Amino acid sequence: MTITLQSPLDMHLHLRDGAMLDLVAPLSAATFSGGLVMPNLVPPITTLDEVRRYRERILAACQEHLFTPYMTLFMRPFEHAFLEEIKDEITAIKLYPEGITTNAEGGVKNLEELHSTLEAMAELGIPLCVHGETHGFVMDREAEFLDVYRDLAEQYPTLKIIMEHITTAGAVALLDEYENLYATVTLHHLLITLDDVAGGLLRPHLFCKPIAKRPEDREALLDAALHAHPKLMFGSDSAPHPRHKKEACGCAAGIFTAPIALARLVELFEEHDALENLQPFVSDNARAIYHLTPVAKEITLIKESWRVPEIYGSGNETVVPYLAGEEISWRVV
């Protein structure tokens, strides 16, 4: 049994830089035709020159694989003229509340400072991607941020707003409240709850932000994905960290799913008799939402078990993947 997907897209992807980029970029490029690349490097991507140079480094790291990095800017107040100059070289601008996640120390403190920038983005057709969490109690952070999404959607009705890596039933419901709200969801949030992370022994390689929530939240996310909700698209939020930063005090937040994401998605959709909806979830919805024409790339998977490697890389750049050592019943041909 096989399945062939047309130009699958990962619409939320961390590729890092340097040696880590060289390690992880080929693993995404092997199975996806493109990915929306996050800008939270150190320092973050905020200029046209930085966008161009980072794109070049990504393409070099992808080696022989056909892959389009859809570039983003790290949100800060930008002038209209600058946005007009850069709009054809980026796909979106990413807003991080200050200090909310990895490398977000220079994020946004006050949304009011962004009024003219958001107006310009709406006028120029530049989508806004948002890490939607407050600094409240960790399980309530996304729920508390939903009112911020409502305010943004109402104040800027022509601005396309993407709620990144949603984790709650409330966020799923919000998709149907506003025409200009969209969302990505990760593989791991379709599979795990907080109980998997900390219900027994702490599992650092399942610790991420936003943190996994309750079973009813997972079920709402899974239902929307399996039915290919037209405003929802796949974004892995694959976030590699060296093993010594995950298995440590002050464990870094992020789950590295790039090597297994597509195969495990096929397995998941088959388990729920929803394989016919996988193509829109991993490609067609993103094309429509972002107005993308990805490179033509067919990815065929066969129903044949394989065991996920325990680690990728070597030395200080060793990374532990999601489902390390476990078997997946589908593999990429």
mmCIF file of C-alpha atoms in Angstrom:
data_model
loop_
_atom_site.group_PDB
_atom_site.id
_atom_site.type_symbol
_atom_site.label_atom_id
_atom_site.label_comp_id
_atom_site.label_asym_id
_atom_site.label_seq_id
_atom_site.Cartn_x
_atom_site.Cartn_y
_atom_site.Cartn_z
ATOM 1 C CA MET A 1 0.000 0.000 0.000
ATOM 2 C CA THR A 2 1.321 3.432 -0.928
ATOM 3 C CA ILE A 3 0.216 7.058 -0.805
ATOM 4 C CA THR A 4 1.617 9.938 -2.851
ATOM 5 C CA LEU A 5 1.400 13.522 -1.609
ATOM 6 C CA GLN A 6 1.783 16.519 -3.889
ATOM 7 C CA SER A 7 4.207 19.202 -2.654
ATOM 8 C CA PRO A 8 3.712 18.795 1.109
ATOM 9 C CA LEU A 9 4.415 21.966 3.090
ATOM 10 C CA ASP A 10 5.557 22.574 6.667
ATOM 11 C CA MET A 11 4.181 25.988 7.586
ATOM 12 C CA HIS A 12 6.052 26.416 10.886
ATOM 13 C CA LEU A 13 9.653 25.270 10.954
ATOM 14 C CA HIS A 14 12.796 26.009 12.964
ATOM 15 C CA LEU A 15 16.004 25.368 11.034
ATOM 16 C CA ARG A 16 18.407 27.181 13.400
ATOM 17 C CA ASP A 17 21.813 28.148 11.949
ATOM 18 C CA GLY A 18 25.410 26.982 11.638
ATOM 19 C CA ALA A 19 26.120 23.306 12.288
ATOM 20 C CA MET A 20 22.556 22.688 13.503
ATOM 21 C CA LEU A 21 21.157 24.089 10.256
ATOM 22 C CA ASP A 22 23.421 21.790 8.271
ATOM 23 C CA LEU A 23 22.155 18.818 10.292
ATOM 24 C CA VAL A 24 18.405 19.438 10.290
ATOM 25 C CA ALA A 25 17.656 21.246 7.007
ATOM 26 C CA PRO A 26 18.157 18.150 4.794
ATOM 27 C CA LEU A 27 15.759 16.181 7.012
ATOM 28 C CA SER A 28 12.917 18.613 6.289
ATOM 29 C CA ALA A 29 13.912 19.157 2.669
ATOM 30 C CA ALA A 30 13.832 15.404 1.999
ATOM 31 C CA THR A 31 10.091 15.138 2.657
ATOM 32 C CA PHE A 32 8.647 18.634 2.158
ATOM 33 C CA SER A 33 8.651 20.917 -0.864
ATOM 34 C CA GLY A 34 8.872 24.009 1.315
ATOM 35 C CA GLY A 35 8.568 25.367 4.822
ATOM 36 C CA LEU A 36 7.814 28.624 6.606
ATOM 37 C CA VAL A 37 11.098 29.315 8.393
ATOM 38 C CA MET A 38 10.993 31.004 11.780
ATOM 39 C CA PRO A 39 13.184 34.118 12.283
ATOM 40 C CA ASN A 40 14.111 33.786 15.981
ATOM 41 C CA LEU A 41 17.832 33.330 15.525
ATOM 42 C CA VAL A 42 20.392 35.090 17.698
ATOM 43 C CA PRO A 43 20.272 37.878 16.632
ATOM 44 C CA PRO A 44 16.825 37.652 14.995
ATOM 45 C CA ILE A 45 16.121 38.184 11.291
ATOM 46 C CA THR A 46 14.951 41.799 10.913
ATOM 47 C CA THR A 47 16.529 43.212 7.720
ATOM 48 C CA LEU A 48 16.408 42.486 4.008
ATOM 49 C CA ASP A 49 20.081 41.570 3.956
ATOM 50 C CA GLU A 50 19.600 39.100 6.817
ATOM 51 C CA VAL A 51 16.646 37.498 5.019
ATOM 52 C CA ARG A 52 18.676 37.032 1.861
ATOM 53 C CA ARG A 53 21.763 35.678 3.602
ATOM 54 C CA TYR A 54 19.770 33.270 5.778
ATOM 55 C CA ARG A 55 17.907 31.994 2.695
ATOM 56 C CA GLU A 56 21.242 31.324 0.997
ATOM 57 C CA ARG A 57 22.516 29.395 4.019
ATOM 58 C CA ILE A 58 19.337 27.314 4.127
ATOM 59 C CA LEU A 59 19.491 26.436 0.430
ATOM 60 C CA ALA A 60 23.146 25.432 0.777
ATOM 61 C CA ALA A 61 22.305 23.242 3.778
ATOM 62 C CA CYS A 62 19.472 21.484 1.895
ATOM 63 C CA GLN A 63 22.093 19.965 -0.411
ATOM 64 C CA GLU A 64 20.516 18.195 -3.400
ATOM 65 C CA HIS A 65 16.943 18.388 -2.120
ATOM 66 C CA LEU A 66 14.365 20.563 -3.870
ATOM 67 C CA PHE A 67 13.035 22.814 -1.104
ATOM 68 C CA THR A 68 11.701 26.387 -0.878
ATOM 69 C CA PRO A 69 12.358 28.260 2.370
ATOM 70 C CA TYR A 70 9.483 30.696 2.858
ATOM 71 C CA MET A 71 11.156 33.472 4.809
ATOM 72 C CA THR A 72 9.819 35.520 7.729
ATOM 73 C CA LEU A 73 10.814 38.628 9.675
ATOM 74 C CA PHE A 74 10.978 38.935 13.446
ATOM 75 C CA MET A 75 8.292 41.463 14.392
ATOM 76 C CA ARG A 76 9.181 44.950 15.523
ATOM 77 C CA PRO A 77 7.911 48.364 14.373
ATOM 78 C CA PHE A 78 8.675 48.635 10.637
ATOM 79 C CA GLU A 79 8.199 51.577 8.284
ATOM 80 C CA HIS A 80 5.794 51.275 5.364
ATOM 81 C CA ALA A 81 8.575 51.922 2.836
ATOM 82 C CA PHE A 82 10.696 49.092 4.252
ATOM 83 C CA LEU A 83 7.776 46.645 4.170
ATOM 84 C CA GLU A 84 7.011 47.606 0.588
ATOM 85 C CA GLU A 85 10.640 46.930 -0.331
ATOM 86 C CA ILE A 86 10.800 43.535 1.374
ATOM 87 C CA LYS A 87 7.292 42.151 0.806
ATOM 88 C CA ASP A 88 8.213 40.066 -2.240
ATOM 89 C CA GLU A 89 11.083 38.371 -0.370
ATOM 90 C CA ILE A 90 9.153 37.281 2.717
ATOM 91 C CA THR A 91 6.002 35.252 3.234
ATOM 92 C CA ALA A 92 5.014 36.558 6.674
ATOM 93 C CA ILE A 93 6.107 38.475 9.762
ATOM 94 C CA LYS A 94 6.270 36.593 13.061
ATOM 95 C CA LEU A 95 5.157 38.187 16.333
ATOM 96 C CA TYR A 96 6.585 36.834 19.582
ATOM 97 C CA PRO A 97 5.504 38.333 22.905
ATOM 98 C CA GLU A 98 8.702 39.268 24.719
ATOM 99 C CA GLY A 99 10.418 36.305 26.383
ATOM 100 C CA ILE A 100 7.579 33.886 25.689
ATOM 101 C CA THR A 101 9.677 31.142 24.059
ATOM 102 C CA THR A 102 13.131 30.275 22.709
ATOM 103 C CA ASN A 103 15.079 33.351 21.545
ATOM 104 C CA ALA A 104 12.108 35.696 22.049
ATOM 105 C CA GLU A 105 13.863 38.083 24.425
ATOM 106 C CA GLY A 106 13.552 40.901 21.882
ATOM 107 C CA GLY A 107 9.878 40.246 21.256
ATOM 108 C CA VAL A 108 6.923 42.614 21.478
ATOM 109 C CA LYS A 109 6.108 44.320 24.784
ATOM 110 C CA ASN A 110 3.265 46.584 23.665
ATOM 111 C CA LEU A 111 0.978 45.869 20.711
ATOM 112 C CA GLU A 112 0.002 49.529 20.490
ATOM 113 C CA GLU A 113 3.514 50.269 19.196
ATOM 114 C CA LEU A 114 2.745 48.120 16.154
ATOM 115 C CA HIS A 115 -0.371 49.927 14.923
ATOM 116 C CA SER A 116 1.181 51.550 11.858
ATOM 117 C CA THR A 117 3.146 48.383 11.047
ATOM 118 C CA LEU A 118 0.019 46.210 11.170
ATOM 119 C CA GLU A 119 -1.898 48.696 9.028
ATOM 120 C CA ALA A 120 0.901 48.622 6.464
ATOM 121 C CA MET A 121 0.986 44.819 6.509
ATOM 122 C CA ALA A 122 -2.757 44.688 5.874
ATOM 123 C CA GLU A 123 -2.436 47.140 2.991
ATOM 124 C CA LEU A 124 0.503 45.264 1.438
ATOM 125 C CA GLY A 125 -0.951 41.779 1.967
ATOM 126 C CA ILE A 126 1.752 40.553 4.368
ATOM 127 C CA PRO A 127 0.365 37.893 6.753
ATOM 128 C CA LEU A 128 0.949 38.108 10.513
ATOM 129 C CA CYS A 129 1.990 34.913 12.304
ATOM 130 C CA VAL A 130 1.634 34.965 16.090
ATOM 131 C CA HIS A 131 2.973 32.903 18.962
ATOM 132 C CA GLY A 132 -0.216 33.403 20.945
ATOM 133 C CA GLU A 133 0.550 33.117 24.628
ATOM 134 C CA THR A 134 0.438 35.463 27.605
ATOM 135 C CA HIS A 135 2.783 35.315 30.590
ATOM 136 C CA GLY A 136 0.033 33.888 32.803
ATOM 137 C CA PHE A 137 -0.286 30.417 34.331
ATOM 138 C CA VAL A 138 1.270 28.019 31.826
ATOM 139 C CA MET A 139 -1.893 25.999 31.111
ATOM 140 C CA ASP A 140 -3.952 29.168 30.558
ATOM 141 C CA ARG A 141 -1.578 31.169 28.362
ATOM 142 C CA GLU A 142 -3.157 30.362 25.008
ATOM 143 C CA ALA A 143 -6.708 30.676 26.339
ATOM 144 C CA GLU A 144 -5.862 34.121 27.743
ATOM 145 C CA PHE A 145 -4.427 35.187 24.389
ATOM 146 C CA LEU A 146 -7.614 34.408 22.446
ATOM 147 C CA ASP A 147 -9.024 37.833 23.289
ATOM 148 C CA VAL A 148 -5.891 39.395 21.777
ATOM 149 C CA TYR A 149 -6.633 37.501 18.567
ATOM 150 C CA ARG A 150 -10.200 38.792 18.648
ATOM 151 C CA ASP A 151 -9.004 42.366 19.083
ATOM 152 C CA LEU A 152 -6.496 42.021 16.226
ATOM 153 C CA ALA A 153 -9.052 40.416 13.921
ATOM 154 C CA GLU A 154 -11.582 43.179 14.576
ATOM 155 C CA GLN A 155 -9.134 46.097 14.470
ATOM 156 C CA TYR A 156 -7.412 44.894 11.270
ATOM 157 C CA PRO A 157 -10.128 43.032 9.325
ATOM 158 C CA THR A 158 -8.078 42.838 6.109
ATOM 159 C CA LEU A 159 -4.939 41.537 7.855
ATOM 160 C CA LYS A 160 -4.433 37.793 7.488
ATOM 161 C CA ILE A 161 -3.626 36.476 10.978
ATOM 162 C CA ILE A 162 -2.236 32.986 11.586
ATOM 163 C CA MET A 163 -2.540 31.576 15.091
ATOM 164 C CA GLU A 164 0.599 29.462 15.312
ATOM 165 C CA HIS A 165 0.747 25.946 16.801
ATOM 166 C CA ILE A 166 -2.688 26.105 18.446
ATOM 167 C CA THR A 167 -3.203 23.755 21.402
ATOM 168 C CA THR A 168 -6.727 24.338 22.725
ATOM 169 C CA ALA A 169 -10.321 23.606 21.787
ATOM 170 C CA GLY A 170 -11.005 27.324 22.219
ATOM 171 C CA ALA A 171 -8.521 28.220 19.494
ATOM 172 C CA VAL A 172 -10.137 25.717 17.126
ATOM 173 C CA ALA A 173 -13.540 27.296 17.756
ATOM 174 C CA LEU A 174 -12.105 30.767 17.145
ATOM 175 C CA LEU A 175 -11.268 29.812 13.551
ATOM 176 C CA ASP A 176 -14.955 30.017 12.697
ATOM 177 C CA GLU A 177 -15.543 33.365 14.413
ATOM 178 C CA TYR A 178 -13.438 35.606 12.182
ATOM 179 C CA GLU A 179 -12.868 35.482 8.438
ATOM 180 C CA ASN A 180 -9.241 36.659 8.727
ATOM 181 C CA LEU A 181 -8.090 34.139 11.372
ATOM 182 C CA TYR A 182 -6.215 30.971 10.385
ATOM 183 C CA ALA A 183 -4.023 28.491 12.262
ATOM 184 C CA THR A 184 -1.287 25.892 12.186
ATOM 185 C CA VAL A 185 -1.166 22.787 14.327
ATOM 186 C CA THR A 186 1.766 20.484 15.068
ATOM 187 C CA LEU A 187 2.029 16.714 14.870
ATOM 188 C CA HIS A 188 2.888 16.423 18.550
ATOM 189 C CA HIS A 189 -0.140 18.425 19.697
ATOM 190 C CA LEU A 190 -2.319 15.983 17.727
ATOM 191 C CA LEU A 191 -0.819 13.108 19.711
ATOM 192 C CA ILE A 192 0.180 14.088 23.246
ATOM 193 C CA THR A 193 -1.293 15.711 26.339
ATOM 194 C CA LEU A 194 0.398 17.132 29.417
ATOM 195 C CA ASP A 195 0.061 13.688 30.977
ATOM 196 C CA ASP A 196 2.521 12.326 28.405
ATOM 197 C CA VAL A 197 5.020 15.035 29.344
ATOM 198 C CA ALA A 198 4.817 14.957 33.118
ATOM 199 C CA GLY A 199 2.254 12.369 34.203
ATOM 200 C CA GLY A 200 4.951 9.886 35.156
ATOM 201 C CA LEU A 201 8.667 10.439 34.925
ATOM 202 C CA LEU A 202 9.390 13.783 33.288
ATOM 203 C CA ARG A 203 10.047 13.378 29.553
ATOM 204 C CA PRO A 204 12.182 16.353 28.506
ATOM 205 C CA HIS A 205 12.022 15.555 24.791
ATOM 206 C CA LEU A 206 8.243 16.114 24.936
ATOM 207 C CA PHE A 207 8.550 19.520 26.619
ATOM 208 C CA CYS A 208 7.541 22.311 24.262
ATOM 209 C CA LYS A 209 5.874 25.715 24.178
ATOM 210 C CA PRO A 210 2.962 26.028 24.021
ATOM 211 C CA ILE A 211 2.845 23.131 26.453
ATOM 212 C CA ALA A 212 0.602 20.175 25.595
ATOM 213 C CA LYS A 213 -2.854 20.557 27.106
ATOM 214 C CA ARG A 214 -5.794 18.352 28.133
ATOM 215 C CA PRO A 215 -7.284 15.328 26.290
ATOM 216 C CA GLU A 216 -10.338 17.345 25.201
ATOM 217 C CA ASP A 217 -8.052 19.923 23.618
ATOM 218 C CA ARG A 218 -6.141 17.252 21.724
ATOM 219 C CA GLU A 219 -9.403 15.747 20.490
ATOM 220 C CA ALA A 220 -10.618 19.105 19.160
ATOM 221 C CA LEU A 221 -7.329 19.652 17.324
ATOM 222 C CA LEU A 222 -7.361 16.139 15.927
ATOM 223 C CA ASP A 223 -10.959 16.418 14.736
ATOM 224 C CA ALA A 224 -10.204 19.654 12.871
ATOM 225 C CA ALA A 225 -7.072 18.192 11.261
ATOM 226 C CA LEU A 226 -8.657 14.883 10.267
ATOM 227 C CA HIS A 227 -11.544 16.757 8.621
ATOM 228 C CA ALA A 228 -9.094 19.114 6.872
ATOM 229 C CA HIS A 229 -10.654 22.282 8.251
ATOM 230 C CA PRO A 230 -9.939 24.743 5.414
ATOM 231 C CA LYS A 231 -8.450 27.357 7.767
ATOM 232 C CA LEU A 232 -6.074 24.912 9.452
ATOM 233 C CA MET A 233 -2.721 23.756 8.042
ATOM 234 C CA PHE A 234 0.169 21.628 9.148
ATOM 235 C CA GLY A 235 3.099 23.356 10.824
ATOM 236 C CA SER A 236 5.490 21.007 12.588
ATOM 237 C CA ASP A 237 7.140 23.558 14.897
ATOM 238 C CA SER A 238 10.039 21.117 14.668
ATOM 239 C CA ALA A 239 12.460 22.747 17.100
ATOM 240 C CA PRO A 240 15.817 21.008 17.486
ATOM 241 C CA HIS A 241 17.971 21.534 20.552
ATOM 242 C CA PRO A 242 21.250 19.756 21.324
ATOM 243 C CA ARG A 243 20.694 16.770 23.593
ATOM 244 C CA HIS A 244 22.659 18.362 26.431
ATOM 245 C CA LYS A 245 20.215 21.292 26.456
ATOM 246 C CA LYS A 246 17.165 19.038 26.592
ATOM 247 C CA GLU A 247 18.417 16.555 29.197
ATOM 248 C CA ALA A 248 19.373 19.272 31.672
ATOM 249 C CA CYS A 249 18.183 21.575 34.415
ATOM 250 C CA GLY A 250 16.469 24.412 32.595
ATOM 251 C CA CYS A 251 15.369 22.048 29.815
ATOM 252 C CA ALA A 252 14.985 23.863 26.479
ATOM 253 C CA ALA A 253 11.461 23.919 25.006
ATOM 254 C CA GLY A 254 11.004 22.228 21.646
ATOM 255 C CA ILE A 255 10.293 18.864 20.003
ATOM 256 C CA PHE A 256 12.343 17.730 17.010
ATOM 257 C CA THR A 257 9.868 16.097 14.609
ATOM 258 C CA ALA A 258 11.352 16.844 11.171
ATOM 259 C CA PRO A 259 12.635 13.320 10.388
ATOM 260 C CA ILE A 260 9.345 11.562 11.174
ATOM 261 C CA ALA A 261 6.612 14.174 10.691
ATOM 262 C CA LEU A 262 5.212 13.104 7.334
ATOM 263 C CA ALA A 263 5.401 9.376 7.991
ATOM 264 C CA ARG A 264 3.686 9.691 11.372
ATOM 265 C CA LEU A 265 0.987 11.923 9.886
ATOM 266 C CA VAL A 266 0.187 9.271 7.282
ATOM 267 C CA GLU A 267 0.011 6.677 10.058
ATOM 268 C CA LEU A 268 -2.259 8.925 12.136
ATOM 269 C CA PHE A 269 -4.653 9.714 9.294
ATOM 270 C CA GLU A 270 -4.801 6.037 8.294
ATOM 271 C CA GLU A 271 -5.620 5.066 11.894
ATOM 272 C CA HIS A 272 -8.670 7.342 11.665
ATOM 273 C CA ASP A 273 -9.684 6.388 8.092
ATOM 274 C CA ALA A 274 -8.997 9.933 6.917
ATOM 275 C CA LEU A 275 -6.183 9.535 4.367
ATOM 276 C CA GLU A 276 -8.238 11.419 1.774
ATOM 277 C CA ASN A 277 -7.928 14.550 3.925
ATOM 278 C CA LEU A 278 -4.159 14.430 4.381
ATOM 279 C CA GLN A 279 -3.340 16.230 1.106
ATOM 280 C CA PRO A 280 -5.337 19.366 1.999
ATOM 281 C CA PHE A 281 -4.001 19.350 5.561
ATOM 282 C CA VAL A 282 -0.332 19.130 4.538
ATOM 283 C CA SER A 283 -0.451 21.231 1.384
ATOM 284 C CA ASP A 284 -3.646 22.453 -0.262
ATOM 285 C CA ASN A 285 -4.915 24.554 2.652
ATOM 286 C CA ALA A 286 -1.567 26.325 3.019
ATOM 287 C CA ARG A 287 -1.444 27.047 -0.704
ATOM 288 C CA ALA A 288 -4.863 28.684 -0.549
ATOM 289 C CA ILE A 289 -4.229 30.607 2.685
ATOM 290 C CA TYR A 290 -0.806 31.982 1.712
ATOM 291 C CA HIS A 291 -1.408 32.063 -2.077
ATOM 292 C CA LEU A 292 1.600 29.816 -2.647
ATOM 293 C CA THR A 293 2.637 27.910 -5.743
ATOM 294 C CA PRO A 294 5.165 25.427 -4.350
ATOM 295 C CA VAL A 295 7.684 23.557 -6.464
ATOM 296 C CA ALA A 296 6.249 20.363 -7.921
ATOM 297 C CA LYS A 297 7.442 17.546 -5.706
ATOM 298 C CA GLU A 298 5.803 14.173 -5.238
ATOM 299 C CA ILE A 299 6.485 12.359 -1.972
ATOM 300 C CA THR A 300 5.476 8.698 -1.923
ATOM 301 C CA LEU A 301 5.178 6.698 1.275
ATOM 302 C CA ILE A 302 4.812 2.945 1.572
ATOM 303 C CA LYS A 303 3.197 0.980 4.368
ATOM 304 C CA GLU A 304 6.364 -0.578 5.720
ATOM 305 C CA SER A 305 7.641 -0.337 9.278
ATOM 306 C CA TRP A 306 10.915 1.328 10.216
ATOM 307 C CA ARG A 307 12.532 2.224 13.514
ATOM 308 C CA VAL A 308 13.237 5.883 14.301
ATOM 309 C CA PRO A 309 16.928 6.483 15.079
ATOM 310 C CA GLU A 310 17.782 7.202 18.698
ATOM 311 C CA ILE A 311 19.787 10.299 17.716
ATOM 312 C CA TYR A 312 20.756 12.429 14.753
ATOM 313 C CA GLY A 313 24.135 14.123 14.474
ATOM 314 C CA SER A 314 27.218 13.750 16.620
ATOM 315 C CA GLY A 315 29.176 15.499 19.349
ATOM 316 C CA ASN A 316 27.599 18.650 20.775
ATOM 317 C CA GLU A 317 25.067 18.749 17.923
ATOM 318 C CA THR A 318 23.434 15.409 18.801
ATOM 319 C CA VAL A 319 19.628 15.762 18.595
ATOM 320 C CA VAL A 320 17.014 13.298 19.869
ATOM 321 C CA PRO A 321 13.977 13.043 17.566
ATOM 322 C CA TYR A 322 10.365 12.608 18.574
ATOM 323 C CA LEU A 323 9.544 8.868 18.834
ATOM 324 C CA ALA A 324 13.229 7.944 19.106
ATOM 325 C CA GLY A 325 13.630 4.167 19.056
ATOM 326 C CA GLU A 326 9.962 3.557 18.229
ATOM 327 C CA GLU A 327 8.466 2.026 15.085
ATOM 328 C CA ILE A 328 6.346 3.853 12.517
ATOM 329 C CA SER A 329 4.296 1.776 10.098
ATOM 330 C CA TRP A 330 4.828 4.064 7.074
ATOM 331 C CA ARG A 331 8.065 5.251 5.544
ATOM 332 C CA VAL A 332 9.049 7.611 2.761
ATOM 333 C CA VAL A 333 10.153 5.810 -0.390
#
